[in-house]
GROMACS .gro file of C-alpha atoms in nm:
model
  207
    1LEU     CA    1   0.000   0.000   0.000
    2SER     CA    2   0.152   0.335  -0.101
    3LEU     CA    3   0.060   0.703  -0.111
    4SER     CA    4   0.240   0.943  -0.345
    5HIS     CA    5   0.252   1.320  -0.383
    6TYR     CA    6   0.380   1.477  -0.705
    7PHE     CA    7   0.539   1.821  -0.684
    8LYS     CA    8   0.445   2.095  -0.928
    9SER     CA    9   0.801   2.093  -1.052
   10PHE     CA   10   0.980   1.763  -1.118
   11GLY     CA   11   0.964   1.530  -0.816
   12VAL     CA   12   0.763   1.285  -0.607
   13ALA     CA   13   0.731   1.184  -0.240
   14THR     CA   14   0.603   0.837  -0.149
   15VAL     CA   15   0.506   0.661   0.173
   16SER     CA   16   0.461   0.282   0.156
   17VAL     CA   17   0.372   0.009   0.401
   18PHE     CA   18   0.423  -0.358   0.319
   19TYR     CA   19   0.366  -0.705   0.458
   20LYS     CA   20   0.487  -1.040   0.324
   21ASP     CA   21   0.425  -1.395   0.440
   22LEU     CA   22   0.732  -1.616   0.398
   23ASP     CA   23   0.744  -1.992   0.349
   24GLY     CA   24   1.082  -2.165   0.362
   25PRO     CA   25   1.334  -1.882   0.313
   26ILE     CA   26   1.688  -2.012   0.253
   27TYR     CA   27   1.963  -1.959   0.510
   28ASP     CA   28   2.317  -2.078   0.580
   29GLU     CA   29   2.309  -2.354   0.846
   30ILE     CA   30   2.642  -2.385   1.029
   31ARG     CA   31   2.723  -2.687   1.244
   32THR     CA   32   3.029  -2.776   1.451
   33LEU     CA   33   3.096  -3.152   1.444
   34GLU     CA   34   3.337  -3.341   1.668
   35GLY     CA   35   3.499  -3.684   1.669
   36ALA     CA   36   3.212  -3.901   1.796
   37ASP     CA   37   2.959  -3.753   1.557
   38GLU     CA   38   2.877  -3.988   1.269
   39GLN     CA   39   2.920  -3.720   1.004
   40ALA     CA   40   3.245  -3.602   1.163
   41MET     CA   41   3.380  -3.959   1.159
   42ALA     CA   42   3.293  -3.993   0.790
   43LEU     CA   43   3.475  -3.669   0.708
   44THR     CA   44   3.778  -3.772   0.916
   45ASN     CA   45   3.799  -4.110   0.744
   46GLN     CA   46   3.780  -3.940   0.406
   47TYR     CA   47   4.041  -3.669   0.462
   48TYR     CA   48   4.273  -3.805   0.736
   49SER     CA   49   4.498  -4.113   0.707
   50ASN     CA   50   4.543  -4.160   1.083
   51PRO     CA   51   4.227  -4.318   1.232
   52LEU     CA   52   4.318  -4.173   1.576
   53ASP     CA   53   4.277  -3.817   1.449
   54GLN     CA   54   3.957  -3.658   1.575
   55PRO     CA   55   3.950  -3.305   1.436
   56GLU     CA   56   3.664  -3.062   1.478
   57TRP     CA   57   3.466  -2.993   1.162
   58SER     CA   58   3.258  -2.692   1.070
   59THR     CA   59   2.997  -2.750   0.800
   60SER     CA   60   2.793  -2.494   0.610
   61VAL     CA   61   2.480  -2.604   0.421
   62MET     CA   62   2.205  -2.397   0.261
   63LYS     CA   63   1.872  -2.498   0.416
   64ASN     CA   64   1.510  -2.387   0.423
   65ALA     CA   65   1.371  -2.230   0.738
   66GLY     CA   66   1.004  -2.250   0.838
   67GLU     CA   67   0.731  -1.992   0.806
   68GLY     CA   68   0.796  -1.626   0.868
   69LYS     CA   69   0.686  -1.273   0.796
   70LEU     CA   70   0.831  -0.941   0.685
   71TYR     CA   71   0.668  -0.602   0.726
   72GLY     CA   72   0.764  -0.237   0.746
   73LEU     CA   73   0.745   0.123   0.634
   74GLU     CA   74   0.931   0.300   0.352
   75ILE     CA   75   0.952   0.673   0.282
   76SER     CA   76   1.113   0.811  -0.034
   77VAL     CA   77   1.157   1.156  -0.186
   78GLU     CA   78   1.297   1.256  -0.525
   79LYS     CA   79   1.311   1.624  -0.618
   80ARG     CA   80   1.484   1.823  -0.890
   81PHE     CA   81   1.487   2.196  -0.824
   82THR     CA   82   1.408   2.300  -1.181
   83GLU     CA   83   1.212   2.600  -1.056
   84LEU     CA   84   1.532   2.768  -0.934
   85PRO     CA   85   1.700   3.028  -1.159
   86GLY     CA   86   2.005   2.969  -1.377
   87TRP     CA   87   2.259   2.705  -1.284
   88TRP     CA   88   2.084   2.641  -0.951
   89SER     CA   89   1.817   2.447  -1.141
   90GLY     CA   90   2.062   2.159  -1.186
   91PHE     CA   91   2.048   2.061  -0.819
   92GLY     CA   92   1.843   1.769  -0.696
   93LEU     CA   93   1.781   1.539  -0.402
   94ALA     CA   94   1.691   1.170  -0.377
   95ALA     CA   95   1.638   0.999  -0.041
   96ASN     CA   96   1.466   0.696   0.104
   97ALA     CA   97   1.448   0.521   0.438
   98SER     CA   98   1.298   0.189   0.546
   99TRP     CA   99   1.208   0.050   0.887
  100ILE     CA  100   1.160  -0.326   0.874
  101ASP     CA  101   1.064  -0.599   1.118
  102SER     CA  102   1.085  -0.970   1.038
  103GLU     CA  103   1.081  -1.315   1.190
  104VAL     CA  104   1.124  -1.673   1.079
  105ALA     CA  105   1.106  -2.009   1.256
  106LEU     CA  106   1.404  -2.247   1.259
  107LEU     CA  107   1.346  -2.611   1.163
  108ALA     CA  108   1.675  -2.761   1.285
  109GLU     CA  109   1.624  -3.025   1.554
  110GLU     CA  110   1.842  -2.848   1.812
  111ARG     CA  111   1.645  -2.522   1.788
  112LEU     CA  112   1.314  -2.641   1.642
  113GLY     CA  113   1.050  -2.368   1.638
  114GLU     CA  114   1.282  -2.095   1.770
  115VAL     CA  115   1.198  -1.761   1.611
  116VAL     CA  116   1.480  -1.539   1.483
  117PRO     CA  117   1.494  -1.234   1.253
  118LEU     CA  118   1.500  -1.307   0.881
  119PHE     CA  119   1.854  -1.383   0.770
  120LEU     CA  120   2.046  -1.106   0.590
  121GLN     CA  121   1.762  -0.861   0.653
  122SER     CA  122   1.848  -0.532   0.821
  123ASP     CA  123   1.586  -0.356   1.031
  124GLN     CA  124   1.691  -0.014   0.900
  125LEU     CA  125   1.800   0.098   0.552
  126ALA     CA  126   1.861   0.451   0.428
  127ASN     CA  127   2.032   0.644   0.152
  128VAL     CA  128   2.051   1.011   0.059
  129SER     CA  129   2.191   1.153  -0.266
  130ILE     CA  130   2.255   1.518  -0.343
  131PHE     CA  131   2.331   1.575  -0.709
  132TYR     CA  132   2.395   1.840  -0.973
  133ASP     CA  133   2.296   1.751  -1.330
  134ARG     CA  134   2.314   2.031  -1.584
  135SER     CA  135   2.478   2.091  -1.921
  136ASN     CA  136   2.771   1.849  -1.946
  137TRP     CA  137   2.815   1.785  -1.573
  138LEU     CA  138   2.684   1.528  -1.330
  139ILE     CA  139   2.806   1.543  -0.970
  140LYS     CA  140   2.650   1.312  -0.712
  141LEU     CA  141   2.730   1.264  -0.344
  142SER     CA  142   2.557   0.960  -0.189
  143TRP     CA  143   2.531   0.843   0.172
  144ASN     CA  144   2.419   0.484   0.238
  145PHE     CA  145   2.332   0.315   0.567
  146ARG     CA  146   2.248  -0.046   0.648
  147GLY     CA  147   2.151  -0.160   0.997
  148LYS     CA  148   2.285  -0.474   1.160
  149TYR     CA  149   2.150  -0.810   1.042
  150LEU     CA  150   2.162  -1.181   1.128
  151ASP     CA  151   2.413  -1.356   0.904
  152ASN     CA  152   2.363  -1.716   1.017
  153SER     CA  153   2.277  -1.936   1.314
  154ILE     CA  154   2.498  -2.188   1.495
  155LEU     CA  155   2.303  -2.510   1.542
  156ALA     CA  156   2.524  -2.779   1.698
  157GLY     CA  157   2.850  -2.853   1.877
  158THR     CA  158   3.018  -2.828   2.215
  159ASP     CA  159   3.004  -2.447   2.199
  160ILE     CA  160   2.626  -2.464   2.230
  161ASP     CA  161   2.647  -2.724   2.507
  162PHE     CA  162   2.889  -2.504   2.701
  163ILE     CA  163   2.698  -2.180   2.662
  164GLU     CA  164   2.367  -2.341   2.762
  165ASP     CA  165   2.482  -2.581   3.037
  166LYS     CA  166   2.770  -2.385   3.192
  167LEU     CA  167   2.679  -2.022   3.127
  168GLY     CA  168   2.301  -2.053   3.128
  169LEU     CA  169   2.265  -1.857   2.804
  170LYS     CA  170   2.055  -1.931   2.498
  171ALA     CA  171   2.206  -2.087   2.187
  172SER     CA  172   2.120  -1.767   1.997
  173ALA     CA  173   2.407  -1.597   2.183
  174LEU     CA  174   2.639  -1.770   1.933
  175ASP     CA  175   2.454  -1.652   1.623
  176ARG     CA  176   2.665  -1.437   1.392
  177TRP     CA  177   2.550  -1.080   1.337
  178ILE     CA  178   2.692  -0.825   1.095
  179ASP     CA  179   2.713  -0.481   1.253
  180ASP     CA  180   2.555  -0.175   1.095
  181PHE     CA  181   2.766   0.026   0.855
  182GLU     CA  182   2.753   0.341   0.645
  183ARG     CA  183   2.950   0.477   0.353
  184LEU     CA  184   2.983   0.793   0.144
  185ASP     CA  185   3.032   0.774  -0.234
  186LEU     CA  186   3.115   1.047  -0.486
  187LEU     CA  187   3.069   1.049  -0.863
  188VAL     CA  188   3.183   1.325  -1.100
  189GLU     CA  189   3.104   1.297  -1.472
  190TYR     CA  190   3.182   1.530  -1.760
  191ARG     CA  191   3.048   1.482  -2.113
  192PRO     CA  192   3.264   1.679  -2.357
  193LEU     CA  193   3.100   1.505  -2.655
  194PRO     CA  194   2.770   1.318  -2.693
  195TRP     CA  195   2.959   0.989  -2.728
  196MET     CA  196   3.225   1.054  -2.461
  197VAL     CA  197   3.202   1.047  -2.079
  198LEU     CA  198   3.493   1.127  -1.849
  199TYR     CA  199   3.436   1.038  -1.486
  200VAL     CA  200   3.595   0.999  -1.145
  201GLU     CA  201   3.429   0.776  -0.887
  202GLY     CA  202   3.513   0.731  -0.520
  203THR     CA  203   3.357   0.458  -0.305
  204ASN     CA  204   3.350   0.475   0.074
  205ILE     CA  205   3.559   0.791   0.061
  206LEU     CA  206   3.560   0.847   0.439
  207ASP     CA  207   3.721   0.511   0.518
   0.00000   0.00000   0.00000
């Protein structure tokens, strides 16, 4: 569902709300396997010549999760200031921001039915671009932000046993999260001829 407002000069502002039911989204299932585990023994026999070796194995397999949902709000604005006099009319602004909530149920035996946020889905997204586009020039400065997100879940191994039995914490304390990050990009283009573009581009220029 969305509501849009069109400016008298070039531009539009939009507010949207959305909701999605999810069935079986794919995620990266990580397991830690040790010597006595049947799968660990098979891997050891395949890759190690000494039968006394009992290494720890980490496996990563793409799996389907259970049912889930995704919903949120998005606001976007795009405006070119063509009503301004002279060279000022080349300025413009484009911005959008999203606030998202999500959840999905795990199907792995060790954490069956546990609800976690949707994998790789940030709860906040935003970007703002200020640009100048007139005659033969395009100059654009863009700021991008992505909130933290759940990368994958740890589902087996002595780490889980230790954190639950010894520390009294939930297994989700071992889940891997990617912290929020932001970056600033700059693009400068010059078109001396209709078929020629000269440009300089900088990515993440503050880092």
